[in-house]
Short mmCIF file of C-alpha atoms and ligand atoms in Angstrom, two decimals:
data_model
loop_
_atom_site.label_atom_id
_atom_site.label_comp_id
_atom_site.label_asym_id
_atom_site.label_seq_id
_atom_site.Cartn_x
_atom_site.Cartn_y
_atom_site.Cartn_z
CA UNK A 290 99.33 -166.13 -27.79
CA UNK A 291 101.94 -163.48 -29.36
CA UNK A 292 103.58 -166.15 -30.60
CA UNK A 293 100.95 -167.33 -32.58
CA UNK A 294 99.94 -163.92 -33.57
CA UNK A 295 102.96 -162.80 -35.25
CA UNK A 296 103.06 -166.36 -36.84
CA UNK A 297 99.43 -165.51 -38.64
CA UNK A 298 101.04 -162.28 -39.08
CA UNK A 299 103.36 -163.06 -41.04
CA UNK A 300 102.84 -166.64 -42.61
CA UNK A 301 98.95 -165.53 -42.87
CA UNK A 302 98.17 -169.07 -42.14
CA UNK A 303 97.50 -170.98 -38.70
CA UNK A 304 96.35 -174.51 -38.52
CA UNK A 305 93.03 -175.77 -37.39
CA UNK A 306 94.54 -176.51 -33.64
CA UNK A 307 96.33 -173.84 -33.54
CA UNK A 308 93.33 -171.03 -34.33
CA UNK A 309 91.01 -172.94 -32.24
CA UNK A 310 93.51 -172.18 -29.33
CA UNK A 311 94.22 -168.66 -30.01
CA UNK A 312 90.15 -168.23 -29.76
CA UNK A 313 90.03 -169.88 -26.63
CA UNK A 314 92.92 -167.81 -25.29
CA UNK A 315 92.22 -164.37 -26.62
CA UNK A 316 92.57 -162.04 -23.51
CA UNK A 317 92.29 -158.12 -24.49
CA UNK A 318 96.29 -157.54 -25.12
CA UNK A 319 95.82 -159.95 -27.69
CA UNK A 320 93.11 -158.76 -29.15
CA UNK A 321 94.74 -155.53 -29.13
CA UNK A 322 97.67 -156.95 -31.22
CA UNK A 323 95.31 -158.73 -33.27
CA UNK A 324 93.37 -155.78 -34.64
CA UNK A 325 96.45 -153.82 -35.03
CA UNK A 326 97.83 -156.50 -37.07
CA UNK A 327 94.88 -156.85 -39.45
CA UNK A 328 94.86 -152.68 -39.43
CA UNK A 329 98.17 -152.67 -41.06
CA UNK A 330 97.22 -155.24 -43.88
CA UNK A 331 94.26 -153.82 -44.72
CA UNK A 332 96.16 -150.53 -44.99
CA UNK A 333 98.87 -152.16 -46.54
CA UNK A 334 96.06 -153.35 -49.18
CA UNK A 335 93.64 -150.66 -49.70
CA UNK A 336 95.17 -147.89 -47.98
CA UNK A 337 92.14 -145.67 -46.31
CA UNK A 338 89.41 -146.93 -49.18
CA UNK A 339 86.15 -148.31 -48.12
CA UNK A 340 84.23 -149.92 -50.94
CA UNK A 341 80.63 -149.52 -51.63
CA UNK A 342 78.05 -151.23 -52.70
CA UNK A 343 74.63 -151.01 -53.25
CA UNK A 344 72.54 -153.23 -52.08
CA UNK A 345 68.88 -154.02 -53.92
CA UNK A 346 66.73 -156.90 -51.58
CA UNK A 347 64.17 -157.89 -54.34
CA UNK A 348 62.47 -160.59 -53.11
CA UNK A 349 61.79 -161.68 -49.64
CA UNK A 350 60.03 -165.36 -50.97
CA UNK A 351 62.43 -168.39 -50.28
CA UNK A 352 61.97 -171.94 -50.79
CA UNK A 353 64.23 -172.63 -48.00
CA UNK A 354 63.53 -173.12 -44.12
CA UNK A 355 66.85 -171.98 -42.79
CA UNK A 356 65.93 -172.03 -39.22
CA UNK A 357 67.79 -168.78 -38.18
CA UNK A 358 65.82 -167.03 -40.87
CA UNK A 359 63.14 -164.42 -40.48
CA UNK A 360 62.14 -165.16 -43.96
CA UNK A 361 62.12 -169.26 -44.12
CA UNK A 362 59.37 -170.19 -45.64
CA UNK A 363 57.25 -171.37 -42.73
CA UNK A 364 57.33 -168.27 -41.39
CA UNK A 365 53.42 -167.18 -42.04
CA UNK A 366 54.13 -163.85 -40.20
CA UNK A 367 56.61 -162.73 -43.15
CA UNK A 368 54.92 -160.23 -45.33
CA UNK A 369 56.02 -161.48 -49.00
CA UNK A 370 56.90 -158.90 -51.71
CA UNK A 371 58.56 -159.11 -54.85
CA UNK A 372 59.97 -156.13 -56.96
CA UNK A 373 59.39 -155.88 -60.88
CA UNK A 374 61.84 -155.79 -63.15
CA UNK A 375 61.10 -151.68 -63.65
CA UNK A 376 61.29 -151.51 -60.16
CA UNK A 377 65.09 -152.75 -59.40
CA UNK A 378 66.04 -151.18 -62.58
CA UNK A 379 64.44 -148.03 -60.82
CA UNK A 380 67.03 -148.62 -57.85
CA UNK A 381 70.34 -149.12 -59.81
CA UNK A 382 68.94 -146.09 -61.61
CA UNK A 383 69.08 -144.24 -58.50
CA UNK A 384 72.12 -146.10 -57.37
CA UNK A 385 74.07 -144.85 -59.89
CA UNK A 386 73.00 -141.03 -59.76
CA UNK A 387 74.29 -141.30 -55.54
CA UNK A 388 77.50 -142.50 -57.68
CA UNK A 389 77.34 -146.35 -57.09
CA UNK A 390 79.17 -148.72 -59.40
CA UNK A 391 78.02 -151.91 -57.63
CA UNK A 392 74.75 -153.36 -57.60
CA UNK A 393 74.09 -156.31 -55.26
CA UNK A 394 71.02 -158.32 -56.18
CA UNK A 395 70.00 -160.45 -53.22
CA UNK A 396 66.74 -162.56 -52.33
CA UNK A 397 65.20 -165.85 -50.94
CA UNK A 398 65.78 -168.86 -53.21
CA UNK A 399 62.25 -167.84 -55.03
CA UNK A 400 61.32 -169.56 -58.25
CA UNK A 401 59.56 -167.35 -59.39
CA UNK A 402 62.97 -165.74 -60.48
CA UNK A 403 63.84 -168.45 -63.13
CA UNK A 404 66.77 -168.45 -64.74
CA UNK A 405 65.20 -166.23 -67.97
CA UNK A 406 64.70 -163.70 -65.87
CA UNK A 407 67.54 -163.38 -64.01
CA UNK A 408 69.55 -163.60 -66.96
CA UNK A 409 67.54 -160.42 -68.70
CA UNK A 410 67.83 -158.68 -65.03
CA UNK A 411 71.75 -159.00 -65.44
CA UNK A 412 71.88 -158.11 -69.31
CA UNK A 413 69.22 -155.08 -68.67
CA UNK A 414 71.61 -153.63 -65.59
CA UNK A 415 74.60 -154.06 -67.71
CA UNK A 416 73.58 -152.54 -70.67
CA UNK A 417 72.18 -149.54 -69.05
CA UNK A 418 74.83 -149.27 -66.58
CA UNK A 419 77.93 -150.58 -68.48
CA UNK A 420 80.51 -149.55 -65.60
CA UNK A 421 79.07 -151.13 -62.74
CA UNK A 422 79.31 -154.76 -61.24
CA UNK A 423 76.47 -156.71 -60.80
CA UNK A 424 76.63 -159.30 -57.73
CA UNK A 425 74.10 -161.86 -57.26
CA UNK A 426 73.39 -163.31 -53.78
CA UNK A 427 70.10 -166.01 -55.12
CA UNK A 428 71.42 -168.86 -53.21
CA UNK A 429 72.23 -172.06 -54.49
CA UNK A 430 71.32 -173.05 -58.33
CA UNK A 431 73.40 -175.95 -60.76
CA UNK A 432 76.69 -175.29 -62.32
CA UNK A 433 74.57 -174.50 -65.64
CA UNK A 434 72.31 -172.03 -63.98
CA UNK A 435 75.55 -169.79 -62.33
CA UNK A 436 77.68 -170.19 -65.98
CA UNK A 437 74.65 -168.65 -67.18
CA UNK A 438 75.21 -165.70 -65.15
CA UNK A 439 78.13 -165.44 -65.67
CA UNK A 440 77.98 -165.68 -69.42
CA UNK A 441 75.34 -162.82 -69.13
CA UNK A 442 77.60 -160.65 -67.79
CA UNK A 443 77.32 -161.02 -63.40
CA UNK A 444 80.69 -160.15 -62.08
CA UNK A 445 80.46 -161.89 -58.42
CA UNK A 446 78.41 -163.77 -56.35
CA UNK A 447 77.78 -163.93 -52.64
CA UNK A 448 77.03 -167.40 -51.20
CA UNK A 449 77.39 -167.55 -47.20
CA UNK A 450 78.67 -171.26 -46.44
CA UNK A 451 77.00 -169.91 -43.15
CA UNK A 452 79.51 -172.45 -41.47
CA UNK A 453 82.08 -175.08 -42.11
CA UNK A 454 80.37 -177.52 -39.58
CA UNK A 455 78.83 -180.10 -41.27
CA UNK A 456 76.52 -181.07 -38.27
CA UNK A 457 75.97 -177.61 -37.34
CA UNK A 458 75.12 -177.03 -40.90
CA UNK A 459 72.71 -179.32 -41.21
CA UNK A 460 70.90 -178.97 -38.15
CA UNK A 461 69.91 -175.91 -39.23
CA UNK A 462 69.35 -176.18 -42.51
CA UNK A 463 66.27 -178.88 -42.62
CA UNK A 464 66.59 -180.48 -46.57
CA UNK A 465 69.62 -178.76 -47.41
CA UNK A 466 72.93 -180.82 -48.07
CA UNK A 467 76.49 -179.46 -46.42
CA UNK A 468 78.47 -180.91 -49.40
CA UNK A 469 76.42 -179.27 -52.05
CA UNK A 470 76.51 -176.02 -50.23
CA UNK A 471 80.55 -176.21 -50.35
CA UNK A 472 80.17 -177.60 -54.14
CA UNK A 473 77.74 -174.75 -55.00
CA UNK A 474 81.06 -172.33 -53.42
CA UNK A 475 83.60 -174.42 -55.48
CA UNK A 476 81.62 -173.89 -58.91
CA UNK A 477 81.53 -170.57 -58.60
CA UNK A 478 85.26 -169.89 -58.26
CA UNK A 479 85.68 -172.29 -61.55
CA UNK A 480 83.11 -170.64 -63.44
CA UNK A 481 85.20 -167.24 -62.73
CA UNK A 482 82.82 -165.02 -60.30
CA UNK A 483 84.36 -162.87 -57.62
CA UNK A 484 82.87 -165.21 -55.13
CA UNK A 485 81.82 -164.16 -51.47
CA UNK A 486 81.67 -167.66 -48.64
CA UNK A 487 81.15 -166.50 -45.41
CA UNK A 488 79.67 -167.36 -41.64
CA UNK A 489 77.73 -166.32 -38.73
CA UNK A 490 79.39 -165.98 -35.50
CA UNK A 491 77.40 -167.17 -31.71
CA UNK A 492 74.97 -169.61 -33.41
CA UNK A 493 73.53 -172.27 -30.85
CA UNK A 494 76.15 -174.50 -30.11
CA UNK A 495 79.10 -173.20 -32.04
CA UNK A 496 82.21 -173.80 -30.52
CA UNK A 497 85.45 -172.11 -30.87
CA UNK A 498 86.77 -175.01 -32.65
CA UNK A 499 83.53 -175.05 -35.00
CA UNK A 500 85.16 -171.20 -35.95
CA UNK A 501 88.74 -172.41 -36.52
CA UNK A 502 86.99 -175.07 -39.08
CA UNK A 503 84.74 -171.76 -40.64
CA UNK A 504 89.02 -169.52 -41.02
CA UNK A 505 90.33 -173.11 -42.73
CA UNK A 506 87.92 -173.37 -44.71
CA UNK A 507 88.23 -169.96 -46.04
CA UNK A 508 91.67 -170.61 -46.60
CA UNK A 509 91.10 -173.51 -48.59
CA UNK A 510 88.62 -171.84 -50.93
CA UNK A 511 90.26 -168.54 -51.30
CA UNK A 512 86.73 -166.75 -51.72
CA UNK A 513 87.44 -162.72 -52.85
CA UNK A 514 84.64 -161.41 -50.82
CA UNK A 515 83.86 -163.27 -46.86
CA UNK A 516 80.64 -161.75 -45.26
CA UNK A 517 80.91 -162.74 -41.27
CA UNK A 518 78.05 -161.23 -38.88
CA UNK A 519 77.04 -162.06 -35.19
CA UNK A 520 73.70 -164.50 -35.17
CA UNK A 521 70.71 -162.13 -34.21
CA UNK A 522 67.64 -164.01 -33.37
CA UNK A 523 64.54 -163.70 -34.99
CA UNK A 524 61.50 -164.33 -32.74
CA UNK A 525 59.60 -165.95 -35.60
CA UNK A 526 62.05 -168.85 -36.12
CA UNK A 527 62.45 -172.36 -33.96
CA UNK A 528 65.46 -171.20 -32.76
CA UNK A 529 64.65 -167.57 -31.92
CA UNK A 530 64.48 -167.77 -28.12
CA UNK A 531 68.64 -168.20 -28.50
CA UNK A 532 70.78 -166.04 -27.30
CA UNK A 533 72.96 -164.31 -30.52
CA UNK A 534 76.72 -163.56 -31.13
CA UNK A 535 78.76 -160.89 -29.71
CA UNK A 536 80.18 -157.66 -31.60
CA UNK A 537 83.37 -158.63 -29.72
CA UNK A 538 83.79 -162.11 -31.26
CA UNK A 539 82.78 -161.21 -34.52
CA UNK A 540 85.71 -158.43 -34.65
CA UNK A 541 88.27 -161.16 -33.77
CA UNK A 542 86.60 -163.38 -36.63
CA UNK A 543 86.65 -160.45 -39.03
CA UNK A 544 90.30 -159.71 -37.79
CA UNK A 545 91.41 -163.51 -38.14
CA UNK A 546 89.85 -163.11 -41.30
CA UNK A 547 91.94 -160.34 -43.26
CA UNK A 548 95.13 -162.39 -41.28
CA UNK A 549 94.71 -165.38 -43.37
CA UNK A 550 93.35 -163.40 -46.36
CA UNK A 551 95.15 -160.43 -46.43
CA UNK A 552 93.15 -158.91 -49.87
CA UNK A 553 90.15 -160.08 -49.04
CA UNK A 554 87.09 -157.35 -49.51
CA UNK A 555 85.47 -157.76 -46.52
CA UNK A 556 81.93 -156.28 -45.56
CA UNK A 557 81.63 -154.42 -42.68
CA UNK A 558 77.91 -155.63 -42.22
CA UNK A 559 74.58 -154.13 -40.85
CA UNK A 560 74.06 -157.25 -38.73
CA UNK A 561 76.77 -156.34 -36.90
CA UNK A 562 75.80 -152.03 -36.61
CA UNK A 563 72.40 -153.55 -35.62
CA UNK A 564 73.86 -155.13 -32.21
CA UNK A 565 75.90 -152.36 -31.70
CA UNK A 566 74.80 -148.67 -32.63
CA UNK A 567 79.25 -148.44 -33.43
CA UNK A 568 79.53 -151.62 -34.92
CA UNK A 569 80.21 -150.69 -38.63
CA UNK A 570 82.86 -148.27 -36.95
CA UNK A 571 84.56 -151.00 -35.27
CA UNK A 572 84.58 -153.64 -37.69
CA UNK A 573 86.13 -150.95 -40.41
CA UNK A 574 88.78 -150.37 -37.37
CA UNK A 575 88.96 -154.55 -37.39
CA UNK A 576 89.68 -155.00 -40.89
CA UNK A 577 86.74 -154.75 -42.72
CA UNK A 578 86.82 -152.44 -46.34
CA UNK A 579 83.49 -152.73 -47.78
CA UNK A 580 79.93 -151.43 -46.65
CA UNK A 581 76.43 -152.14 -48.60
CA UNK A 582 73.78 -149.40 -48.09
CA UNK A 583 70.49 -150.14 -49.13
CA UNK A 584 68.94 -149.28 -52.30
CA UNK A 585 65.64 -151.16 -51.94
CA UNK A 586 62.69 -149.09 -51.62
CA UNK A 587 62.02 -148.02 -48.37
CA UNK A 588 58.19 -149.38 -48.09
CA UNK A 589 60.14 -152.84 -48.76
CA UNK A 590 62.92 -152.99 -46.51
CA UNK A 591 61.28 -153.77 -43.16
CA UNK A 592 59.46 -156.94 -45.17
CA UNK A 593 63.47 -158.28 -45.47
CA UNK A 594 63.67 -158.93 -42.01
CA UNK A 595 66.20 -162.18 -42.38
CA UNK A 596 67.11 -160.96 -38.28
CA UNK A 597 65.41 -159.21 -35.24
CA UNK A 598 65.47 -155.18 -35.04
CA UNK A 599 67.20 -154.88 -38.34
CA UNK A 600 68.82 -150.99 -38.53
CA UNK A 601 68.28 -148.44 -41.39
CA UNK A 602 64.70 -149.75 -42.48
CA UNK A 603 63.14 -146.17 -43.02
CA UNK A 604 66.25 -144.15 -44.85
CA UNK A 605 65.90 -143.06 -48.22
CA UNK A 606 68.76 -144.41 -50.93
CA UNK A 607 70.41 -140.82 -50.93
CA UNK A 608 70.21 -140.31 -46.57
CA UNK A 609 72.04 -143.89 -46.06
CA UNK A 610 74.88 -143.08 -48.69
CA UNK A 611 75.14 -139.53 -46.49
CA UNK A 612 74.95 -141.43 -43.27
CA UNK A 613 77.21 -144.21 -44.04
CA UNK A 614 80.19 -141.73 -45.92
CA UNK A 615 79.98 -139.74 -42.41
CA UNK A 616 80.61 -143.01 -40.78
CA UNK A 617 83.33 -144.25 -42.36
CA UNK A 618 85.11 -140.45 -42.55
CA UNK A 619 84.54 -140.36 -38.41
CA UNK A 620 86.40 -143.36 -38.51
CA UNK A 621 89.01 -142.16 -40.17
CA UNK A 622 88.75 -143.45 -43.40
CA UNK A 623 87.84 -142.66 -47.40
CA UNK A 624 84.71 -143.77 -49.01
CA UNK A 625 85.45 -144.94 -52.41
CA UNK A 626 82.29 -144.86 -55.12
CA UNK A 627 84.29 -146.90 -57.97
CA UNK A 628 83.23 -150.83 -59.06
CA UNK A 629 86.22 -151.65 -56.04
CA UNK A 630 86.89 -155.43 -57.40
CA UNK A 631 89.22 -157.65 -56.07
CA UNK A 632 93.03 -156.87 -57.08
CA UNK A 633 93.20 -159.94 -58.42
CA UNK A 634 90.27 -159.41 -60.65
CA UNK A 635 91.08 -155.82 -61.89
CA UNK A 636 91.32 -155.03 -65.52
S1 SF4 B 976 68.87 -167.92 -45.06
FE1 SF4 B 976 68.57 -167.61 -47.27
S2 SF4 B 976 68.04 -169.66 -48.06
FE2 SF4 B 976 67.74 -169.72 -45.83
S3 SF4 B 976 65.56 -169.23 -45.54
FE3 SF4 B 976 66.71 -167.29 -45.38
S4 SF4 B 976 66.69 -166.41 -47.42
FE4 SF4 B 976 66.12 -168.57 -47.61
#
């Protein structure tokens, strides 16, 4: 497996067949090498500088029935909320007094947030907050809707592929299409967004060749942001009984990750310090360089329960930037407050 290793290493590229077999053959010396490896190119990258971002849930209503998802629409048990325009401004408002420069906008696919209003959401936050990044995460929407974003002044925008199997995509994605997930990915990168794919790691029946397809694929798209967590059940979903993904497996995937995309901003997410109380430790120690504290109001956050047992639920805006910055300077590394866009991206 060192072999194959140093080959990543250095060509930071691995075929299908070949990734698939260094998953099935990781044994802990090569994991060691592996997060050593991905270590160094993140340092060689971003030196000791975690990103961060802030992150503003505003609506918990979704269209979709993602069956994974503690907030698919047939889920009667969700308790729906929506927050007004004064309210998120009220957030990034707050955001960017604890020194934020990113804003990250995410919610169900909810009509109710037309395009009009997302548009005015984007123009408000830039105008009042004219050196910070605005990243949407809405879910999918036509090539018009996104270059209308864009035009309004959104700087990225998160879109999970979730994962590169077409039949485990659409097994658990009931009315949703695999290609126009992967063409809703490729019109973002034309339009010009920062654009975040991404997967989930131990969902029922994913193989280790089902995660070799999820690293090509990233390769082939070149996102600048990839968000990879374990699977945590939700007991209020079809599929909830399931058991989820590891913290081990989703280190290698984050590690394999920054190997094929060496400048990749990549989150180090709360899925994964939910499963383990050090997880956000480790993955930062795996290769990750970004973390997204929550800005949403705390009488909100529990309602945007997309997984089981979700962590920081009750912590004010200003106690999770405190929290997290002691986190990452445990760890050994340097929290860094500016906009943090991709190098390729920088003005
Ligand atoms: S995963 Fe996203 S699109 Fe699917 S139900 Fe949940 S919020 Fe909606």
């Amino acid at each position: 497996m060192k072999t194959l290793l140093d080959k990543l290493y250095i060509e930071n590229d691995l075929s299908e067949r070949e990734l698939a077999l260094l998953l099935q053959n990781m044994d802990s010396e090569s994991e060691k090498q592996l997060f050593e490896y991905s270590s160094m190119l993140k340092t060689k990258h971003y030196g000791k500088s975690v990103y961060m971002r802030g992150l503003i849930e505003f609506t918990n209503f979704c269209k979709q029935d993602c069956l994974y998802c503690g907030i698919r629409r047939s889920n009667s048990n969700a308790e729906r909320y929506r927050l007004s325009k004064e309210e998120i401004l009220r957030c990034c408002e707050e955001g960017h007094v604890l020194g934020y420069r990113t804003f990250v906008l995410q919610g169900g696919e909810d009509s109710h947030y037309d395009d009009s209003k997302i548009i005015d959401l984007i123009k408000l936050i830039k105008s009042n907050f004219p050196d910070s990044a605005v990243t949407l995460s809405i879910g999918e929407k036509s090539f018009e809707s996104y270059k209308s974003y864009y035009d309004a002044g959104a700087d990225r925008y998160l879109l999970r592929h979730e994962t590169a199997s077409k039949r485990l995509y659409e097994q658990l994605h009931p009315g949703m299409s695999f290609e126009n997930r992967i063409n809703c990915l490729k019109n973002l990168k034309k339009i010009g967004f920062q654009t975040g794919a991404g997967f989930m790691v131990g969902l029922p029946g994913q193989t280790n060749e089902d995660l070799a397809k999820d690293l090509v694929f990233l390769k082939e798209v070149k996102p600048e942001m990839v968000g990879i967590g374990p699977y945590i059940p939700h007991p209020n979903t079809p599929i909830g009984k399931n058991s989820g993904g590891s913290l081990e497996k989703t280190l290698i995937m984050l590690a394999l990750a920054r190997l094929l995309l060496p400048d990749v901003l990549l989150p180090s997410t709360t899925a994964l310090g939910t499963i383990d109380p050090l997880g956000r430790e480790k993955a930062l120690n795996a290769g990750a360089n970004v973390v997204m504290p929550n800005l949403s109001p705390t009488n909100m956050r529990k309602k945007y329960e997309l997984y089981a047992d979700k962590i920081c639920t009750g912590d004010e805006a200003a106690h999770c930037r405190k929290c997290i910055e002691g986190r990452i300077n445990r760890a050994g590394f340097e929290v860094d407050m500016s906009r943090g866009d991709h190098p390729s991206k920088q003005a």
